[in-house]
């Protein structure tokens, strides 16, 4: 029942995908700068995510492989639902939850594999501030974090980039690379199908006019060789051995290797501090994922690069201090590249704090430009 006490009216702003685009969600330079702000805050501990250690990627729900329950959905490729809560401090000072459903079969219905939404909330009351389409936002921040890596970790003037996995993540990553390093002129592409390669090249011709040469590669080795930046953006394969991999012998001196998804690298190479430096977006996130997991007897079953870093440490091949977080490099607490010949391996796992930070910036632009639809939650709450 309603009481006689006066409660504040609550309204929030709804931004659909076109609203987000009009408000500047595709501004890669702005997104990279926002990620720079964010990772500086992460390095200072001024953030929070889910889980006991405040560093979990999110909570995931999957369906069973088989079930006796009538009508129960069954597990399929990339079929999951995820909620990703986060708090960002600094000048942002708000909370948010990105939620998405993913199903590879969406392609048959001409839908994106994942459909994402972001809710921004007051950090004290939980009052919604905005509800926004997050597919483009998520794609942009996913590319911006590799772009941040190029800013701090690549050689001074990279010319050639390899993209293994020329999908949406590959497109926003190359956009971020050329935004940070406009001297890039050559892209080597390894994809699973010709259509994705053609779409990637068309995207580059429109968005990255400085790129002059496109080289299609049949193997990961061909893509890696002579590349200054090597980017892996493929999804996990059902069989461990089928995941993309790279070998030390394929990498030129000074190469920056990174992955936003699956990548297999030899653990002895990762532990070789004379020739290889490991940089993580947030090592605490991978440590949190590993809690309770038993170390495999012979080889890691981790396909995510950041987890492979953790495995190398757990195997005793590298001290914990052998993994440097990008936030510490930004804040001057740790060194980045120490020579033009040093190979750097950079792990990017994706975090909801990135969505909250970029969502906040886009929201401010939307408010300035009068973009979006105001929605009313209540004039007076029914129960209070």
Short mmCIF file of C-alpha atoms in Angstrom, two decimals:
data_model
loop_
_atom_site.label_atom_id
_atom_site.label_comp_id
_atom_site.label_asym_id
_atom_site.label_seq_id
_atom_site.Cartn_x
_atom_site.Cartn_y
_atom_site.Cartn_z
CA UNK A 1 0.00 0.00 0.00
CA UNK A 2 1.07 3.56 -0.64
CA UNK A 3 1.94 5.65 2.39
CA UNK A 4 1.22 9.34 2.85
CA UNK A 5 4.95 10.14 2.57
CA UNK A 6 6.03 11.91 -0.61
CA UNK A 7 8.46 9.90 -2.71
CA UNK A 8 10.46 11.25 -5.63
CA UNK A 9 9.32 10.61 -9.16
CA UNK A 10 11.77 8.37 -11.03
CA UNK A 11 12.53 8.75 -14.72
CA UNK A 12 15.35 7.36 -16.85
CA UNK A 13 16.57 7.68 -20.43
CA UNK A 14 16.14 4.92 -22.99
CA UNK A 15 18.62 4.84 -25.89
CA UNK A 16 18.03 2.49 -28.80
CA UNK A 17 20.83 1.50 -31.16
CA UNK A 18 20.38 4.48 -33.49
CA UNK A 19 20.28 6.81 -30.50
CA UNK A 20 23.58 5.35 -29.34
CA UNK A 21 25.15 5.89 -32.75
CA UNK A 22 23.92 9.50 -32.87
CA UNK A 23 25.36 10.01 -29.37
CA UNK A 24 28.82 8.92 -30.51
CA UNK A 25 29.13 5.30 -29.42
CA UNK A 26 31.25 4.62 -32.54
CA UNK A 27 33.87 7.23 -31.63
CA UNK A 28 36.87 4.90 -31.32
CA UNK A 29 39.35 7.58 -30.27
CA UNK A 30 37.00 8.67 -27.48
CA UNK A 31 36.42 5.06 -26.44
CA UNK A 32 40.16 4.32 -26.21
CA UNK A 33 40.70 7.45 -24.11
CA UNK A 34 37.84 6.36 -21.86
CA UNK A 35 39.44 2.93 -21.48
CA UNK A 36 42.66 4.71 -20.51
CA UNK A 37 40.76 6.51 -17.73
CA UNK A 38 39.10 3.28 -16.67
CA UNK A 39 42.23 1.14 -16.51
CA UNK A 40 43.98 3.84 -14.50
CA UNK A 41 41.13 3.49 -11.99
CA UNK A 42 41.42 -0.30 -12.08
CA UNK A 43 45.11 0.04 -11.30
CA UNK A 44 44.16 2.15 -8.26
CA UNK A 45 41.45 -0.29 -7.14
CA UNK A 46 38.64 2.25 -7.71
CA UNK A 47 36.19 -0.20 -9.27
CA UNK A 48 34.16 -3.28 -8.41
CA UNK A 49 32.68 -6.25 -10.23
CA UNK A 50 30.79 -9.31 -9.04
CA UNK A 51 31.90 -12.28 -6.97
CA UNK A 52 33.67 -12.62 -3.62
CA UNK A 53 36.83 -10.89 -4.87
CA UNK A 54 34.97 -8.18 -6.80
CA UNK A 55 36.63 -9.16 -10.06
CA UNK A 56 34.35 -11.64 -11.78
CA UNK A 57 33.45 -11.19 -15.44
CA UNK A 58 29.80 -11.97 -14.67
CA UNK A 59 27.40 -14.75 -13.79
CA UNK A 60 26.52 -17.16 -16.59
CA UNK A 61 23.54 -19.45 -17.05
CA UNK A 62 23.73 -22.35 -19.48
CA UNK A 63 21.27 -25.11 -20.27
CA UNK A 64 22.01 -28.83 -19.74
CA UNK A 65 23.31 -31.10 -22.49
CA UNK A 66 20.27 -33.35 -21.97
CA UNK A 67 17.18 -33.24 -19.80
CA UNK A 68 14.10 -35.26 -18.90
CA UNK A 69 12.13 -32.05 -18.36
CA UNK A 70 9.70 -31.47 -21.22
CA UNK A 71 10.46 -28.27 -23.11
CA UNK A 72 13.80 -27.65 -21.39
CA UNK A 73 16.20 -25.92 -23.82
CA UNK A 74 19.42 -27.85 -24.40
CA UNK A 75 23.01 -26.67 -24.58
CA UNK A 76 24.19 -25.45 -27.97
CA UNK A 77 27.07 -23.47 -29.49
CA UNK A 78 27.51 -20.12 -27.69
CA UNK A 79 24.08 -20.62 -26.07
CA UNK A 80 24.09 -18.78 -22.73
CA UNK A 81 22.64 -15.92 -20.71
CA UNK A 82 24.94 -13.62 -18.75
CA UNK A 83 24.54 -10.78 -16.24
CA UNK A 84 27.60 -8.57 -15.67
CA UNK A 85 27.41 -6.08 -12.75
CA UNK A 86 30.05 -3.42 -12.15
CA UNK A 87 30.89 -0.19 -10.33
CA UNK A 88 33.29 2.45 -11.72
CA UNK A 89 34.66 5.19 -9.48
CA UNK A 90 36.67 8.28 -10.37
CA UNK A 91 34.64 10.83 -12.29
CA UNK A 92 32.16 8.12 -13.34
CA UNK A 93 30.81 7.06 -9.93
CA UNK A 94 27.95 4.84 -10.95
CA UNK A 95 26.92 1.22 -11.20
CA UNK A 96 25.68 -0.77 -14.14
CA UNK A 97 24.66 -4.21 -15.30
CA UNK A 98 25.17 -5.46 -18.82
CA UNK A 99 22.96 -8.42 -19.68
CA UNK A 100 22.95 -10.51 -22.81
CA UNK A 101 21.64 -13.67 -24.38
CA UNK A 102 23.79 -15.53 -26.89
CA UNK A 103 23.01 -18.31 -29.33
CA UNK A 104 24.93 -19.25 -32.46
CA UNK A 105 21.63 -20.30 -34.05
CA UNK A 106 20.53 -16.65 -33.99
CA UNK A 107 22.31 -16.32 -37.34
CA UNK A 108 19.63 -18.49 -38.94
CA UNK A 109 17.04 -15.94 -37.79
CA UNK A 110 19.16 -13.06 -39.13
CA UNK A 111 19.85 -11.88 -35.59
CA UNK A 112 23.24 -11.11 -34.01
CA UNK A 113 24.73 -14.03 -32.10
CA UNK A 114 24.48 -11.96 -28.90
CA UNK A 115 21.86 -9.35 -28.01
CA UNK A 116 23.01 -6.96 -25.28
CA UNK A 117 21.49 -4.28 -23.07
CA UNK A 118 23.09 -2.05 -20.43
CA UNK A 119 21.38 -0.53 -17.39
CA UNK A 120 23.15 2.36 -15.62
CA UNK A 121 22.15 3.03 -12.01
CA UNK A 122 22.75 5.44 -9.17
CA UNK A 123 25.45 3.84 -7.01
CA UNK A 124 23.64 4.51 -3.72
CA UNK A 125 19.95 4.03 -4.46
CA UNK A 126 19.90 1.70 -7.46
CA UNK A 127 17.61 4.15 -9.25
CA UNK A 128 17.96 3.57 -13.01
CA UNK A 129 19.68 6.40 -14.86
CA UNK A 130 19.61 4.91 -18.35
CA UNK A 131 18.71 1.75 -20.26
CA UNK A 132 20.57 1.42 -23.52
CA UNK A 133 21.24 -0.82 -26.49
CA UNK A 134 24.69 -2.31 -25.94
CA UNK A 135 25.63 -4.31 -29.04
CA UNK A 136 27.60 -1.48 -30.66
CA UNK A 137 28.83 -0.23 -27.30
CA UNK A 138 30.17 -3.67 -26.39
CA UNK A 139 31.84 -4.10 -29.77
CA UNK A 140 33.54 -0.72 -29.51
CA UNK A 141 34.92 -1.24 -26.00
CA UNK A 142 36.06 -4.74 -27.01
CA UNK A 143 38.15 -3.18 -29.78
CA UNK A 144 39.30 -0.21 -27.70
CA UNK A 145 41.09 -2.32 -25.09
CA UNK A 146 43.38 -3.91 -27.73
CA UNK A 147 43.83 -0.38 -29.08
CA UNK A 148 44.96 0.69 -25.62
CA UNK A 149 47.46 -2.16 -25.79
CA UNK A 150 48.78 -0.79 -29.08
CA UNK A 151 49.20 2.61 -27.42
CA UNK A 152 51.40 1.30 -24.63
CA UNK A 153 52.84 -1.99 -25.84
CA UNK A 154 53.48 -2.04 -29.60
CA UNK A 155 56.68 -0.97 -31.32
CA UNK A 156 56.79 2.76 -32.09
CA UNK A 157 55.76 2.57 -35.72
CA UNK A 158 53.99 -0.70 -36.56
CA UNK A 159 53.23 -1.26 -40.22
CA UNK A 160 51.68 -4.72 -40.41
CA UNK A 161 48.80 -6.19 -38.38
CA UNK A 162 47.59 -9.79 -38.47
CA UNK A 163 43.92 -10.41 -37.69
CA UNK A 164 43.00 -14.02 -36.98
CA UNK A 165 39.22 -13.97 -36.75
CA UNK A 166 37.91 -11.12 -38.96
CA UNK A 167 34.47 -10.91 -37.35
CA UNK A 168 32.97 -8.03 -35.39
CA UNK A 169 35.74 -8.15 -32.77
CA UNK A 170 38.35 -8.16 -35.52
CA UNK A 171 36.77 -5.13 -37.19
CA UNK A 172 36.67 -2.96 -34.08
CA UNK A 173 40.18 -4.09 -33.14
CA UNK A 174 41.67 -3.00 -36.48
CA UNK A 175 39.79 0.29 -36.19
CA UNK A 176 41.39 0.79 -32.77
CA UNK A 177 44.86 -0.13 -34.04
CA UNK A 178 44.82 2.37 -36.89
CA UNK A 179 43.31 5.01 -34.60
CA UNK A 180 46.33 4.67 -32.29
CA UNK A 181 48.91 3.82 -34.96
CA UNK A 182 47.96 5.53 -38.24
CA UNK A 183 51.17 4.29 -39.89
CA UNK A 184 49.67 0.81 -40.26
CA UNK A 185 49.38 0.06 -43.99
CA UNK A 186 49.11 -3.74 -44.25
CA UNK A 187 46.65 -6.22 -42.79
CA UNK A 188 47.08 -9.98 -42.96
CA UNK A 189 43.81 -11.87 -42.52
CA UNK A 190 43.10 -15.45 -41.47
CA UNK A 191 39.41 -16.32 -41.41
CA UNK A 192 37.21 -19.40 -41.55
CA UNK A 193 35.07 -18.25 -44.45
CA UNK A 194 35.44 -15.99 -47.46
CA UNK A 195 32.38 -13.91 -46.61
CA UNK A 196 33.77 -12.82 -43.24
CA UNK A 197 37.07 -11.94 -44.92
CA UNK A 198 35.31 -9.94 -47.65
CA UNK A 199 33.17 -8.12 -45.08
CA UNK A 200 36.28 -7.32 -43.05
CA UNK A 201 38.11 -5.91 -46.06
CA UNK A 202 35.07 -3.83 -47.03
CA UNK A 203 34.92 -2.45 -43.48
CA UNK A 204 38.61 -1.53 -43.60
CA UNK A 205 38.29 0.19 -46.98
CA UNK A 206 35.51 2.36 -45.57
CA UNK A 207 36.79 3.02 -42.04
CA UNK A 208 40.57 2.63 -42.35
CA UNK A 209 41.66 4.29 -45.61
CA UNK A 210 45.36 4.28 -44.63
CA UNK A 211 45.43 0.49 -45.07
CA UNK A 212 46.62 -0.20 -48.60
CA UNK A 213 47.45 -3.91 -48.65
CA UNK A 214 45.23 -6.84 -47.67
CA UNK A 215 46.87 -10.27 -47.55
CA UNK A 216 44.67 -13.33 -47.14
CA UNK A 217 46.45 -16.09 -45.22
CA UNK A 218 45.69 -19.80 -45.22
CA UNK A 219 47.37 -20.55 -41.88
CA UNK A 220 47.96 -18.88 -38.55
CA UNK A 221 51.71 -19.18 -39.13
CA UNK A 222 51.47 -17.24 -42.39
CA UNK A 223 49.48 -14.52 -40.65
CA UNK A 224 51.85 -14.25 -37.69
CA UNK A 225 55.14 -14.07 -39.58
CA UNK A 226 56.49 -10.53 -40.09
CA UNK A 227 53.51 -8.93 -38.32
CA UNK A 228 54.11 -6.15 -35.79
CA UNK A 229 50.75 -6.71 -34.11
CA UNK A 230 49.02 -10.11 -34.04
CA UNK A 231 45.37 -10.13 -32.97
CA UNK A 232 43.26 -13.23 -32.24
CA UNK A 233 39.50 -12.72 -32.08
CA UNK A 234 37.98 -16.15 -32.68
CA UNK A 235 35.46 -18.00 -30.54
CA UNK A 236 36.32 -21.09 -28.54
CA UNK A 237 36.40 -24.33 -30.52
CA UNK A 238 34.51 -27.39 -29.19
CA UNK A 239 37.78 -29.39 -29.18
CA UNK A 240 40.76 -27.95 -27.28
CA UNK A 241 43.30 -28.74 -29.99
CA UNK A 242 41.18 -26.98 -32.63
CA UNK A 243 41.58 -23.59 -30.98
CA UNK A 244 43.88 -21.05 -32.66
CA UNK A 245 47.51 -21.19 -31.62
CA UNK A 246 50.79 -19.44 -32.21
CA UNK A 247 54.41 -20.51 -31.85
CA UNK A 248 57.37 -18.46 -30.73
CA UNK A 249 59.23 -19.19 -33.98
CA UNK A 250 56.48 -17.47 -35.98
CA UNK A 251 56.77 -14.15 -34.13
CA UNK A 252 59.09 -11.39 -35.28
CA UNK A 253 61.19 -9.53 -32.70
CA UNK A 254 59.08 -6.78 -31.16
CA UNK A 255 55.73 -8.38 -31.99
CA UNK A 256 52.71 -7.56 -29.84
CA UNK A 257 50.43 -10.61 -29.61
CA UNK A 258 46.98 -10.35 -28.09
CA UNK A 259 43.70 -12.21 -27.86
CA UNK A 260 40.18 -11.27 -26.81
CA UNK A 261 39.17 -14.92 -26.86
CA UNK A 262 40.83 -18.28 -27.44
CA UNK A 263 44.58 -18.63 -28.05
CA UNK A 264 46.97 -21.46 -27.27
CA UNK A 265 50.63 -20.60 -26.60
CA UNK A 266 53.41 -22.82 -25.26
CA UNK A 267 53.77 -22.32 -21.52
CA UNK A 268 57.56 -22.47 -21.62
CA UNK A 269 57.51 -19.58 -24.09
CA UNK A 270 55.14 -17.58 -21.87
CA UNK A 271 57.49 -18.14 -18.93
CA UNK A 272 60.60 -17.05 -20.86
CA UNK A 273 61.05 -13.57 -19.39
CA UNK A 274 64.16 -12.91 -21.50
CA UNK A 275 62.17 -12.98 -24.70
CA UNK A 276 58.52 -12.55 -23.67
CA UNK A 277 56.63 -10.10 -21.44
CA UNK A 278 53.11 -10.91 -20.21
CA UNK A 279 50.58 -8.11 -19.79
CA UNK A 280 47.01 -8.61 -18.57
CA UNK A 281 43.95 -6.38 -18.60
CA UNK A 282 43.19 -7.51 -15.02
CA UNK A 283 45.03 -10.49 -13.57
CA UNK A 284 42.72 -10.60 -10.52
CA UNK A 285 39.81 -11.54 -12.78
CA UNK A 286 41.61 -14.65 -14.03
CA UNK A 287 42.72 -15.60 -10.53
CA UNK A 288 39.08 -15.41 -9.45
CA UNK A 289 37.98 -17.67 -12.28
CA UNK A 290 40.63 -20.21 -11.29
CA UNK A 291 39.57 -20.50 -7.64
CA UNK A 292 38.60 -24.10 -6.95
CA UNK A 293 39.92 -25.35 -10.28
CA UNK A 294 42.46 -28.15 -10.22
CA UNK A 295 45.64 -27.65 -12.22
CA UNK A 296 45.72 -30.18 -15.08
CA UNK A 297 48.43 -32.79 -14.75
CA UNK A 298 50.01 -32.35 -18.19
CA UNK A 299 48.62 -29.33 -19.96
CA UNK A 300 46.23 -26.49 -19.35
CA UNK A 301 42.69 -26.76 -20.62
CA UNK A 302 42.38 -22.98 -20.50
CA UNK A 303 41.84 -21.49 -23.93
CA UNK A 304 41.48 -17.92 -22.67
CA UNK A 305 44.88 -16.24 -22.75
CA UNK A 306 44.60 -14.63 -19.32
CA UNK A 307 43.85 -18.02 -17.80
CA UNK A 308 46.92 -19.45 -19.53
CA UNK A 309 48.97 -16.78 -17.72
CA UNK A 310 47.47 -17.99 -14.45
CA UNK A 311 48.25 -21.59 -15.34
CA UNK A 312 51.90 -20.76 -16.01
CA UNK A 313 52.13 -19.13 -12.57
CA UNK A 314 50.30 -22.05 -10.92
CA UNK A 315 52.69 -24.48 -12.60
CA UNK A 316 55.59 -22.72 -10.88
CA UNK A 317 57.19 -21.64 -14.16
CA UNK A 318 56.72 -17.93 -13.48
CA UNK A 319 56.28 -15.83 -10.33
CA UNK A 320 53.04 -13.93 -9.92
CA UNK A 321 54.99 -10.72 -10.46
CA UNK A 322 55.81 -11.97 -13.96
CA UNK A 323 52.37 -10.81 -15.14
CA UNK A 324 51.96 -7.02 -15.42
CA UNK A 325 48.56 -5.34 -15.47
CA UNK A 326 47.98 -2.62 -18.07
CA UNK A 327 46.61 -0.31 -15.34
CA UNK A 328 49.95 -0.37 -13.54
CA UNK A 329 51.70 0.58 -16.78
CA UNK A 330 49.28 3.47 -17.32
CA UNK A 331 49.82 4.67 -13.74
CA UNK A 332 53.61 4.44 -14.01
CA UNK A 333 53.89 1.65 -11.42
CA UNK A 334 55.31 -0.81 -13.95
CA UNK A 335 57.19 -0.64 -17.22
CA UNK A 336 55.65 -1.46 -20.58
CA UNK A 337 57.85 -2.21 -23.55
CA UNK A 338 61.54 -2.11 -22.64
CA UNK A 339 63.00 -2.65 -26.12
CA UNK A 340 61.93 -2.71 -29.76
CA UNK A 341 62.83 -6.42 -29.90
CA UNK A 342 60.79 -7.50 -26.90
CA UNK A 343 57.79 -9.76 -27.65
CA UNK A 344 54.77 -8.80 -25.57
CA UNK A 345 51.72 -11.04 -25.06
CA UNK A 346 48.62 -9.13 -23.96
CA UNK A 347 45.52 -10.84 -22.53
CA UNK A 348 42.12 -9.18 -22.93
CA UNK A 349 39.13 -10.88 -21.29
CA UNK A 350 36.43 -8.21 -21.34
CA UNK A 351 34.88 -6.67 -18.22
CA UNK A 352 31.56 -4.94 -17.43
CA UNK A 353 33.41 -1.92 -16.02
CA UNK A 354 34.34 -1.15 -19.64
CA UNK A 355 30.66 -1.08 -20.65
CA UNK A 356 29.73 1.11 -17.69
CA UNK A 357 32.52 3.59 -18.42
CA UNK A 358 31.81 3.95 -22.14
CA UNK A 359 28.05 3.84 -21.55
CA UNK A 360 28.39 6.75 -19.14
CA UNK A 361 30.30 8.84 -21.70
CA UNK A 362 27.75 8.12 -24.41
CA UNK A 363 24.92 8.98 -22.01
CA UNK A 364 26.48 12.38 -21.28
CA UNK A 365 26.65 13.09 -25.03
CA UNK A 366 23.03 11.98 -25.45
CA UNK A 367 21.87 14.35 -22.73
CA UNK A 368 23.78 17.28 -24.25
CA UNK A 369 22.29 16.62 -27.68
CA UNK A 370 18.76 15.82 -26.47
CA UNK A 371 18.92 12.25 -27.80
CA UNK A 372 16.89 9.38 -26.37
CA UNK A 373 13.42 8.70 -24.98
CA UNK A 374 12.63 9.64 -21.36
CA UNK A 375 10.71 6.87 -19.61
CA UNK A 376 8.89 6.97 -16.30
CA UNK A 377 9.47 4.25 -13.71
CA UNK A 378 6.93 5.65 -11.28
CA UNK A 379 5.45 8.88 -10.03
CA UNK A 380 5.07 7.34 -6.57
CA UNK A 381 6.14 3.75 -5.80
CA UNK A 382 3.29 1.36 -5.04
CA UNK A 383 5.30 -0.31 -2.26
CA UNK A 384 7.71 1.73 -0.18
#
